[in-house]
PDB file of C-alpha atoms in Angstrom:
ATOM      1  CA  UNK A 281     -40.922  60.950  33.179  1.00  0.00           C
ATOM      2  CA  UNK A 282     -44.026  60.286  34.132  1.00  0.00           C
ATOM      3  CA  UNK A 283     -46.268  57.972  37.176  1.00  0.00           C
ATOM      4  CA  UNK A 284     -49.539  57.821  37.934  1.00  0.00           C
ATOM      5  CA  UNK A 285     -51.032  56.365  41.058  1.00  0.00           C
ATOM      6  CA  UNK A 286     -54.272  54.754  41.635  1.00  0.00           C
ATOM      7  CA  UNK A 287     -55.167  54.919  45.489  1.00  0.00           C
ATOM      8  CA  UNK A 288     -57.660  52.183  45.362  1.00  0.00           C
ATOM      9  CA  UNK A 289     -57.188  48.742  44.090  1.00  0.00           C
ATOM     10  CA  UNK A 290     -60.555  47.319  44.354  1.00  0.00           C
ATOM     11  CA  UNK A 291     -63.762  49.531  45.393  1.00  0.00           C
ATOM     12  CA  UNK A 292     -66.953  47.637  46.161  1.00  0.00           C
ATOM     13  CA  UNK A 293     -70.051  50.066  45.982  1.00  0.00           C
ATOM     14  CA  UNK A 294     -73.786  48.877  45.747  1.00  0.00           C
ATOM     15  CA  UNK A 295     -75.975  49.453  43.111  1.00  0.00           C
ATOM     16  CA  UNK A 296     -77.223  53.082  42.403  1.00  0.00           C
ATOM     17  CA  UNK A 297     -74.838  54.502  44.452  1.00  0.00           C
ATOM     18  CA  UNK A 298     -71.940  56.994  43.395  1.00  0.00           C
ATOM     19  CA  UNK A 299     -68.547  56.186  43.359  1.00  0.00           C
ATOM     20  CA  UNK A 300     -65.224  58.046  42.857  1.00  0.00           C
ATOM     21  CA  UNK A 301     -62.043  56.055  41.472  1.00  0.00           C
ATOM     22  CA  UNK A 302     -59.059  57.996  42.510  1.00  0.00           C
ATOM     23  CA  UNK A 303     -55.812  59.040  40.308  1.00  0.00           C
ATOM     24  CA  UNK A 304     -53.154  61.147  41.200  1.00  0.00           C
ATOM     25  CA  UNK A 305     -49.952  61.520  38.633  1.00  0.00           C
ATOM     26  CA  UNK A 306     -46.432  62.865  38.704  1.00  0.00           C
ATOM     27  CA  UNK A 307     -44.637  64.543  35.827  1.00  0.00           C
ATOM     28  CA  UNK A 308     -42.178  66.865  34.816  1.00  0.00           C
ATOM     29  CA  UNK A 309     -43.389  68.034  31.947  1.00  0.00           C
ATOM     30  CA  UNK A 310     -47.285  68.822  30.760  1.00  0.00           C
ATOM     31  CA  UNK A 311     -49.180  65.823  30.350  1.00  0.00           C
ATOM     32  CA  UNK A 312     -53.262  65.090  28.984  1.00  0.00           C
ATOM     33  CA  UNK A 313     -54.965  62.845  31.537  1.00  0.00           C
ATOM     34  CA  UNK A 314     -57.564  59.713  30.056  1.00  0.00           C
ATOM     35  CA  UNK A 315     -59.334  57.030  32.088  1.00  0.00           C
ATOM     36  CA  UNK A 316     -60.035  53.527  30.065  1.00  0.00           C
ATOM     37  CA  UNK A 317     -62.253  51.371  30.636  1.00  0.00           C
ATOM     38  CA  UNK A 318     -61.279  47.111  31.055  1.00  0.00           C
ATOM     39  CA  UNK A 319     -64.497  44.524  30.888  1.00  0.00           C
ATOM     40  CA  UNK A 320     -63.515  41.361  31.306  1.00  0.00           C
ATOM     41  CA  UNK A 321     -61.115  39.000  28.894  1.00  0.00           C
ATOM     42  CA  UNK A 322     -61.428  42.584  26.760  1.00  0.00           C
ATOM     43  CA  UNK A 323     -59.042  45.423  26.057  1.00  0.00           C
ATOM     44  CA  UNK A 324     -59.438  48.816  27.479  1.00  0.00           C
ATOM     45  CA  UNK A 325     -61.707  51.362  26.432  1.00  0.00           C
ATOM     46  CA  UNK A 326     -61.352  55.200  25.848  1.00  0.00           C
ATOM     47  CA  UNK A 327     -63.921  56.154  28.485  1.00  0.00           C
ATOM     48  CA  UNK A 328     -62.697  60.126  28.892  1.00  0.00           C
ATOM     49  CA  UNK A 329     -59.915  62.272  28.031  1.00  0.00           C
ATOM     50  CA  UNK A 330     -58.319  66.047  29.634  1.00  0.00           C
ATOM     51  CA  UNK A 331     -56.726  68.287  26.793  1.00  0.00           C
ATOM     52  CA  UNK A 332     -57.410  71.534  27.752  1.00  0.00           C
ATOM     53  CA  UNK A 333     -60.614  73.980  28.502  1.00  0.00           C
ATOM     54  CA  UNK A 334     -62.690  73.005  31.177  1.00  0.00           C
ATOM     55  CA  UNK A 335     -61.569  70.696  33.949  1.00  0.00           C
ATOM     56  CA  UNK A 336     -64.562  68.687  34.280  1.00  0.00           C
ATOM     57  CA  UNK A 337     -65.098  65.954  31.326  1.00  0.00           C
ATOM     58  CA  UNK A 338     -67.560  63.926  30.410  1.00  0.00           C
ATOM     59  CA  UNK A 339     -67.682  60.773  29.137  1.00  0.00           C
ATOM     60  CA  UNK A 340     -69.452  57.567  27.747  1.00  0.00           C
ATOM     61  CA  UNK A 341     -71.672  55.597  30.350  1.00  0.00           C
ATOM     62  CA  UNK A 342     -72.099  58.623  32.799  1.00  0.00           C
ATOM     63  CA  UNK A 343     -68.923  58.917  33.887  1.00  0.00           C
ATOM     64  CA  UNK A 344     -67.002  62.378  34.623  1.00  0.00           C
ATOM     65  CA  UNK A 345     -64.098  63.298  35.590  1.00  0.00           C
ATOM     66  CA  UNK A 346     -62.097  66.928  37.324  1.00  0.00           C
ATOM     67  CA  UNK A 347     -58.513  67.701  36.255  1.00  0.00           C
ATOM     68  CA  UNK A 348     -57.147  69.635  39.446  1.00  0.00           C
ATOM     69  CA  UNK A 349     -53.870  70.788  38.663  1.00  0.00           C
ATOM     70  CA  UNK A 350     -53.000  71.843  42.399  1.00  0.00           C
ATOM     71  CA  UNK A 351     -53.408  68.520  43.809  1.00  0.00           C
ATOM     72  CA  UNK A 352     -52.425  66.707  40.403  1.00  0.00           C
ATOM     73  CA  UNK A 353     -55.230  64.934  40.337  1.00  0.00           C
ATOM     74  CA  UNK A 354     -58.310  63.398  38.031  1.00  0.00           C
ATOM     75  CA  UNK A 355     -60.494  61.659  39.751  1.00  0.00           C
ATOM     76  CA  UNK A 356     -63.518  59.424  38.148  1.00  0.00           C
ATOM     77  CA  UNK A 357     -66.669  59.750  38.938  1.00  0.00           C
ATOM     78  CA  UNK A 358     -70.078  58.777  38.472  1.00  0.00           C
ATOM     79  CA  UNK A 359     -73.582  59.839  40.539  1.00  0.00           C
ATOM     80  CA  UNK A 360     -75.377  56.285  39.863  1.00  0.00           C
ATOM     81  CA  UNK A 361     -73.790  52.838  39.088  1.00  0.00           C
ATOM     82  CA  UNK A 362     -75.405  49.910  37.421  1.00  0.00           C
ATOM     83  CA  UNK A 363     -74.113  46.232  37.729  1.00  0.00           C
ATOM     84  CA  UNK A 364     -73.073  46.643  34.350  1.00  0.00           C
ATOM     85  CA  UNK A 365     -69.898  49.109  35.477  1.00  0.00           C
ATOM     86  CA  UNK A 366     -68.186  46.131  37.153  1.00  0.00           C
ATOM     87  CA  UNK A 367     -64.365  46.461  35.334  1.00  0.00           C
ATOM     88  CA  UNK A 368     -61.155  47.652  35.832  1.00  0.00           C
ATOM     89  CA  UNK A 369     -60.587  51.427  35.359  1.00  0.00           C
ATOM     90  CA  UNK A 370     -57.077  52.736  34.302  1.00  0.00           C
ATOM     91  CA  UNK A 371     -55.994  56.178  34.629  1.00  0.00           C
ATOM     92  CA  UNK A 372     -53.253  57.340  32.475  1.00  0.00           C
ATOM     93  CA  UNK A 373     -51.275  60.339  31.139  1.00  0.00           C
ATOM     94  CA  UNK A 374     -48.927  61.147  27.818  1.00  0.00           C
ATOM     95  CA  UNK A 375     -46.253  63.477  27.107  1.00  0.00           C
ATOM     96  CA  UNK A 376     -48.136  66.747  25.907  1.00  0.00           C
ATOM     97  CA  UNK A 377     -45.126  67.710  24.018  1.00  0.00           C
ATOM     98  CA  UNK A 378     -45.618  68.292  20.170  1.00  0.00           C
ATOM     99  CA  UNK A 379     -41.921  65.700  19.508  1.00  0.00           C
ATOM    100  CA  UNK A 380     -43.599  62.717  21.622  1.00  0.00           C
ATOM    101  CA  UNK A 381     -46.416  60.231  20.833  1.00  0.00           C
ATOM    102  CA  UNK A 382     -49.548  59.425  22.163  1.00  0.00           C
ATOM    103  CA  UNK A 383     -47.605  56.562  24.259  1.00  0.00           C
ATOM    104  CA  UNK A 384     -49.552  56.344  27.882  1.00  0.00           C
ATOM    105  CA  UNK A 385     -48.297  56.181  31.048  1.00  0.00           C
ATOM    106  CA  UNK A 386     -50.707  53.964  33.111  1.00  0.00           C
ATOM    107  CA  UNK A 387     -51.837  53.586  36.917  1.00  0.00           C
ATOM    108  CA  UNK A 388     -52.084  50.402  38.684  1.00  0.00           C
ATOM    109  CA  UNK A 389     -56.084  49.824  37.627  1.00  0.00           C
ATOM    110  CA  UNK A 390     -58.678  50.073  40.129  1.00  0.00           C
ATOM    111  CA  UNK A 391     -61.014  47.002  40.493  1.00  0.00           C
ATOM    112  CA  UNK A 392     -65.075  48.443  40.561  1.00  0.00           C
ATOM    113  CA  UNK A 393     -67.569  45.590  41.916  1.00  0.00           C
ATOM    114  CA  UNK A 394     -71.210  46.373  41.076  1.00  0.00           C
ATOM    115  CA  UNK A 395     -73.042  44.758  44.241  1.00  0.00           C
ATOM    116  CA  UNK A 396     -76.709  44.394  43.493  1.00  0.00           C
TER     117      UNK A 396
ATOM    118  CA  UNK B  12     -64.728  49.411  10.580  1.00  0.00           C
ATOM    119  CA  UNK B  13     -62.322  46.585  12.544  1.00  0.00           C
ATOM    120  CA  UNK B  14     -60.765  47.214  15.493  1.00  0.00           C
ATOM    121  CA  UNK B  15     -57.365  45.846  16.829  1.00  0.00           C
ATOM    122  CA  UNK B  16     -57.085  42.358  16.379  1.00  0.00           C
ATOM    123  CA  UNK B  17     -54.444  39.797  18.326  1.00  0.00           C
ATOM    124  CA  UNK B  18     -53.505  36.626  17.682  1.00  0.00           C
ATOM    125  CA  UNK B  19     -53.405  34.057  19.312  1.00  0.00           C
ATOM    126  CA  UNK B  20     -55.447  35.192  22.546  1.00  0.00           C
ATOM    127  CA  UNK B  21     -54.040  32.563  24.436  1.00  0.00           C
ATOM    128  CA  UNK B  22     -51.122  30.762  24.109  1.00  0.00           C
ATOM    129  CA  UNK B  23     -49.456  27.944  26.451  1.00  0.00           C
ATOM    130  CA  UNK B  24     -45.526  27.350  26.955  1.00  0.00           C
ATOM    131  CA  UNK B  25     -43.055  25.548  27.938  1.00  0.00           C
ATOM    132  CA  UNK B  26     -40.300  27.643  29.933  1.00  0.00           C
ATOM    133  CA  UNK B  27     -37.520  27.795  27.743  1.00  0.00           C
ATOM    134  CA  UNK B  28     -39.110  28.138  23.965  1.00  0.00           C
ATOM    135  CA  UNK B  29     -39.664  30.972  21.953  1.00  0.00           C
ATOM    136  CA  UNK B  30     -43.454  32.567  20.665  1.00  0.00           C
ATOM    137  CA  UNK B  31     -44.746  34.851  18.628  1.00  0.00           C
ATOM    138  CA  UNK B  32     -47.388  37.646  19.380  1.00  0.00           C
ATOM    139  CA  UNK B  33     -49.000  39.257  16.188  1.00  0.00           C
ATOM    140  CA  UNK B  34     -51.227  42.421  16.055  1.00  0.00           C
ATOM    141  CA  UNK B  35     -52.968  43.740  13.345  1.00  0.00           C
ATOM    142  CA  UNK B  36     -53.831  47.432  14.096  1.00  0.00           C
ATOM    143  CA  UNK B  37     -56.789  49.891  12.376  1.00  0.00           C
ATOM    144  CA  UNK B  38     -55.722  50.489   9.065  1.00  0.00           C
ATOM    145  CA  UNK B  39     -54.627  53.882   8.539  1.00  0.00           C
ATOM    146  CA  UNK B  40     -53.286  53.942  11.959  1.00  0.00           C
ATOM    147  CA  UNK B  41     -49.279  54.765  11.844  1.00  0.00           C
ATOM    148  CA  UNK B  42     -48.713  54.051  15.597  1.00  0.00           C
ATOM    149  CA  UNK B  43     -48.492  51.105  17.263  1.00  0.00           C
ATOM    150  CA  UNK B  44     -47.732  49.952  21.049  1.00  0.00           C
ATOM    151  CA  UNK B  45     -47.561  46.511  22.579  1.00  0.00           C
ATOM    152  CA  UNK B  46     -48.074  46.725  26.445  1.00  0.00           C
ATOM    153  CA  UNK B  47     -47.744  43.549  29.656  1.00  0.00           C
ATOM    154  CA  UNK B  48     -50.087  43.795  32.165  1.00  0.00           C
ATOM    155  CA  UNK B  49     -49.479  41.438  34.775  1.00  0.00           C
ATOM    156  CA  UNK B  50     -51.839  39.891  37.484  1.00  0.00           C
ATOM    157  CA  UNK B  51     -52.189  42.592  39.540  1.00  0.00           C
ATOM    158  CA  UNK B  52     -50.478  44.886  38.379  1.00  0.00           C
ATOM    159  CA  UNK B  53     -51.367  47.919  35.702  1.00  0.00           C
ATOM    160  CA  UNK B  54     -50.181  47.964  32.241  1.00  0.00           C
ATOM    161  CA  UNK B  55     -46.332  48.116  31.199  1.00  0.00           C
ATOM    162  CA  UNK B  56     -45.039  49.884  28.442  1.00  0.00           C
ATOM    163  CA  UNK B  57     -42.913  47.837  26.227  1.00  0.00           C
ATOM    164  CA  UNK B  58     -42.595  49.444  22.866  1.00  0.00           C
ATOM    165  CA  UNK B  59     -44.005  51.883  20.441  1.00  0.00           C
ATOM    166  CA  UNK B  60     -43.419  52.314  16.680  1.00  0.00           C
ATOM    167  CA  UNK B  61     -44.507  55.477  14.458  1.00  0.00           C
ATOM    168  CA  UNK B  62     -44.253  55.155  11.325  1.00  0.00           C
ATOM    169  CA  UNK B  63     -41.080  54.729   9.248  1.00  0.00           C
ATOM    170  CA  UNK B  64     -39.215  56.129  12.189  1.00  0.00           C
ATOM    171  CA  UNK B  65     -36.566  53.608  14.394  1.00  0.00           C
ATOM    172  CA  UNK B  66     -39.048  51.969  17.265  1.00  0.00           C
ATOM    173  CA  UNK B  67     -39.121  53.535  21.348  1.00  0.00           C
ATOM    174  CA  UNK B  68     -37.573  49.873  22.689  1.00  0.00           C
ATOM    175  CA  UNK B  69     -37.271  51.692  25.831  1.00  0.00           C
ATOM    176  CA  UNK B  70     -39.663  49.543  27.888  1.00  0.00           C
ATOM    177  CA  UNK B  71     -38.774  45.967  26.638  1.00  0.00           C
ATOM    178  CA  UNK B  72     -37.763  44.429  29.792  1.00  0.00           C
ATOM    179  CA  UNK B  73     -34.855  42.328  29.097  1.00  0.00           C
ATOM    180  CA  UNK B  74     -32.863  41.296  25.517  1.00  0.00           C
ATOM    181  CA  UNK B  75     -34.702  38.311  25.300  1.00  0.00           C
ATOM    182  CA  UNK B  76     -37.835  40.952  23.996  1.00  0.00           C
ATOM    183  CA  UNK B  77     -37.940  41.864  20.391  1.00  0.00           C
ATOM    184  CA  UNK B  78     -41.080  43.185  18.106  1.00  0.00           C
ATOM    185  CA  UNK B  79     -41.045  44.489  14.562  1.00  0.00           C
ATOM    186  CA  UNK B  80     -43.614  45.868  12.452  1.00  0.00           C
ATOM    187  CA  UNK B  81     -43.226  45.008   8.748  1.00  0.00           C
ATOM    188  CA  UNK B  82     -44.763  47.509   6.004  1.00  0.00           C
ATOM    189  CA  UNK B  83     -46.067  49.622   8.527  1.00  0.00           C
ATOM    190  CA  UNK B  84     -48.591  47.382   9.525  1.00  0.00           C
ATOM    191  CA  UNK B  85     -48.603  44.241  10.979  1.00  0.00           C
ATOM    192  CA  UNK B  86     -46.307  43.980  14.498  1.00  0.00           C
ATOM    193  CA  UNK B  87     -44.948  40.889  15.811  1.00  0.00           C
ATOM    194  CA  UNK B  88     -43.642  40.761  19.553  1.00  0.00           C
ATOM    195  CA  UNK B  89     -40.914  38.059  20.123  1.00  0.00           C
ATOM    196  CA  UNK B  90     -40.359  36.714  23.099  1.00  0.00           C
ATOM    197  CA  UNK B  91     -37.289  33.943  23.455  1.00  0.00           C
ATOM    198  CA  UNK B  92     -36.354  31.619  26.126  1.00  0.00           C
ATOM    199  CA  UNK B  93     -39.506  32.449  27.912  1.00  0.00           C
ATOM    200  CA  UNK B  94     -39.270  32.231  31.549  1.00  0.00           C
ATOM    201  CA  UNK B  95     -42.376  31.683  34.024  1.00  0.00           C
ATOM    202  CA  UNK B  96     -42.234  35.577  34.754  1.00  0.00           C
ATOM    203  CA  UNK B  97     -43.181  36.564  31.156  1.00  0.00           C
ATOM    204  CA  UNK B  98     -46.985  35.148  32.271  1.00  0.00           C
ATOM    205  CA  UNK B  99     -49.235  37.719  31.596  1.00  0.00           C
ATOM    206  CA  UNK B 100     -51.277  39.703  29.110  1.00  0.00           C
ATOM    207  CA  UNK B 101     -49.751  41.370  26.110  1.00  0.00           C
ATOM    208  CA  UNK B 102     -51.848  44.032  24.737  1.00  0.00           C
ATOM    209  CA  UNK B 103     -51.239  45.802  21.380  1.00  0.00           C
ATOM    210  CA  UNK B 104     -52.673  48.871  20.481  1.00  0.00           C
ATOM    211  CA  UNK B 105     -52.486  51.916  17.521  1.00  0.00           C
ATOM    212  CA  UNK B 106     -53.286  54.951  16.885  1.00  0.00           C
ATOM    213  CA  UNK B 107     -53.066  58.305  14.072  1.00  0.00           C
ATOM    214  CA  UNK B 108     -50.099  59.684  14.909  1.00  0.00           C
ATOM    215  CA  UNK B 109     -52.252  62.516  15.141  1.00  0.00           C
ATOM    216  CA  UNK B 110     -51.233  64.360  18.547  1.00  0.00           C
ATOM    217  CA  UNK B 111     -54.174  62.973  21.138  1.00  0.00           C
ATOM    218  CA  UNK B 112     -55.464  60.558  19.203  1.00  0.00           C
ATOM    219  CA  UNK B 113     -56.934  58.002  21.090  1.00  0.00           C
ATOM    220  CA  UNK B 114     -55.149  54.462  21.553  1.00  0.00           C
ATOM    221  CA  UNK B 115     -57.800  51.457  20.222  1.00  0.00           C
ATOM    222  CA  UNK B 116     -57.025  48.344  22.020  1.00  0.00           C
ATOM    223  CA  UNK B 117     -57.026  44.919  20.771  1.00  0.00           C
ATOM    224  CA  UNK B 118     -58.038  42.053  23.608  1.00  0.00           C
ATOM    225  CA  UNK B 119     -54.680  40.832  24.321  1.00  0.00           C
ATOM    226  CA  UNK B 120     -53.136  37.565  23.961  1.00  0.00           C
ATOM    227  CA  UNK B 121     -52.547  36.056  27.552  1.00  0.00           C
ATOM    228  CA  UNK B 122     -49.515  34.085  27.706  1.00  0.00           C
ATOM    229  CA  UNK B 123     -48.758  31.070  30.428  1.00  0.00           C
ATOM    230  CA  UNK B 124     -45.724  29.787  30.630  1.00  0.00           C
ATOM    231  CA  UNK B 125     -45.374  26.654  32.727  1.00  0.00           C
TER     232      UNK B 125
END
């Protein structure tokens, strides 16, 4: 089984400044690590995804993220925000094993708010 | 090519009666999930299907849940006897069953049951 835990529920950052959007997970077996992306009244969008290789991703709109497997953790990241980042971001894992789907395990959602 | 698409995307009910959710995933795509997300909370697993193979029911929350998926395409999620908990946004998505394939989402249908 799998969690994952979002520390953050809502992060207010101004305009042009970085952010981080935190995600820690739990599992007993290997797992690949994705963020989405939620704008509003839409569904979410693949904005990065872990397999393997190097731990730091990168993704559509500037974003990047670090797998650390010591701390179990893959944090989101990006150097300069625009207004137009205001969503929800989901973290979430799957089952690496070759018998399981692609079925993800989601985090709570962190709330970004774009202050101008 | 179209993505995910969900009908309807909103739907009012009385407590008590019975909807429908359909999806209509990517064609091609084999898998297919229908997740709740809740106000405030994250999203909540309620059922996969791949392929031909029997359905993961394993997150459907109570027997009053059902969903099928006829010819390997189109999925309906059944809901009876709604009750004023069962508010909240369904979201359907598929998917190759292509290990790590990405999950396409449609826009959810957001359910209110008065």
């Amino acid at each position: 089984a799998q969690s994952v835990t979002q520390l953050d529920s809502q992060v207010p950052v101004f305009e042009e400044a970085p952010v981080e959007l935190r995600c820690n997970y739990s599992s007993s077996v290997s797992v690949y690590l994705f963020w989405y992306v939620q704008y509003p009244n839409q569904g979410l969008q693949l904005l990065l995804k872990y397999l393997s290789g190097s731990t730091l991703v990168k993704g559509i709109n500037g974003f990047e993220a670090e797998f650390n497997k010591s701390q179990t953790s893959f944090h989101l990241r990006k150097p300069s925000v625009h207004i137009s980042d205001t969503a929800e971001y989901f973290c979430a894992v799957s089952d690496r094993s070759t018998n399981a789907g692609n079925m993800l395990t989601f985090g709570g959602g962190t709330r970004l708010m774009v202050k101008p | 090519g179209a993505g995910v698409s969900q009908s309807p995307s909103n739907k009012v009910t009385e407590k008590g009666k019975d909807v429908e959710l359909r999806c209509d995933p990517i064609s091609g795509h084999t898998a297919l999930y229908w997740y709740r997300q809740s106000l405030g909370q994250g999203l909540e697993f309620l059922i996969y299907f791949q392929g031909n193979s029997a359905p993961d029911k394993s997150g459907l929350p109570s027997d009053r849940f059902s969903a099928e998926r006829t010819g390997g395409s189109v999925s309906t999620l059944t809901i009876q006897r709604t009750q004023q908990e069962d508010s909240a946004v369904y979201l359907c998505a598929s998917s190759f069953s292509v290990k790590n394939s990405p999950l396409h989402f449609g826009n959810g249908t957001r359910l209110t049951v008065t």
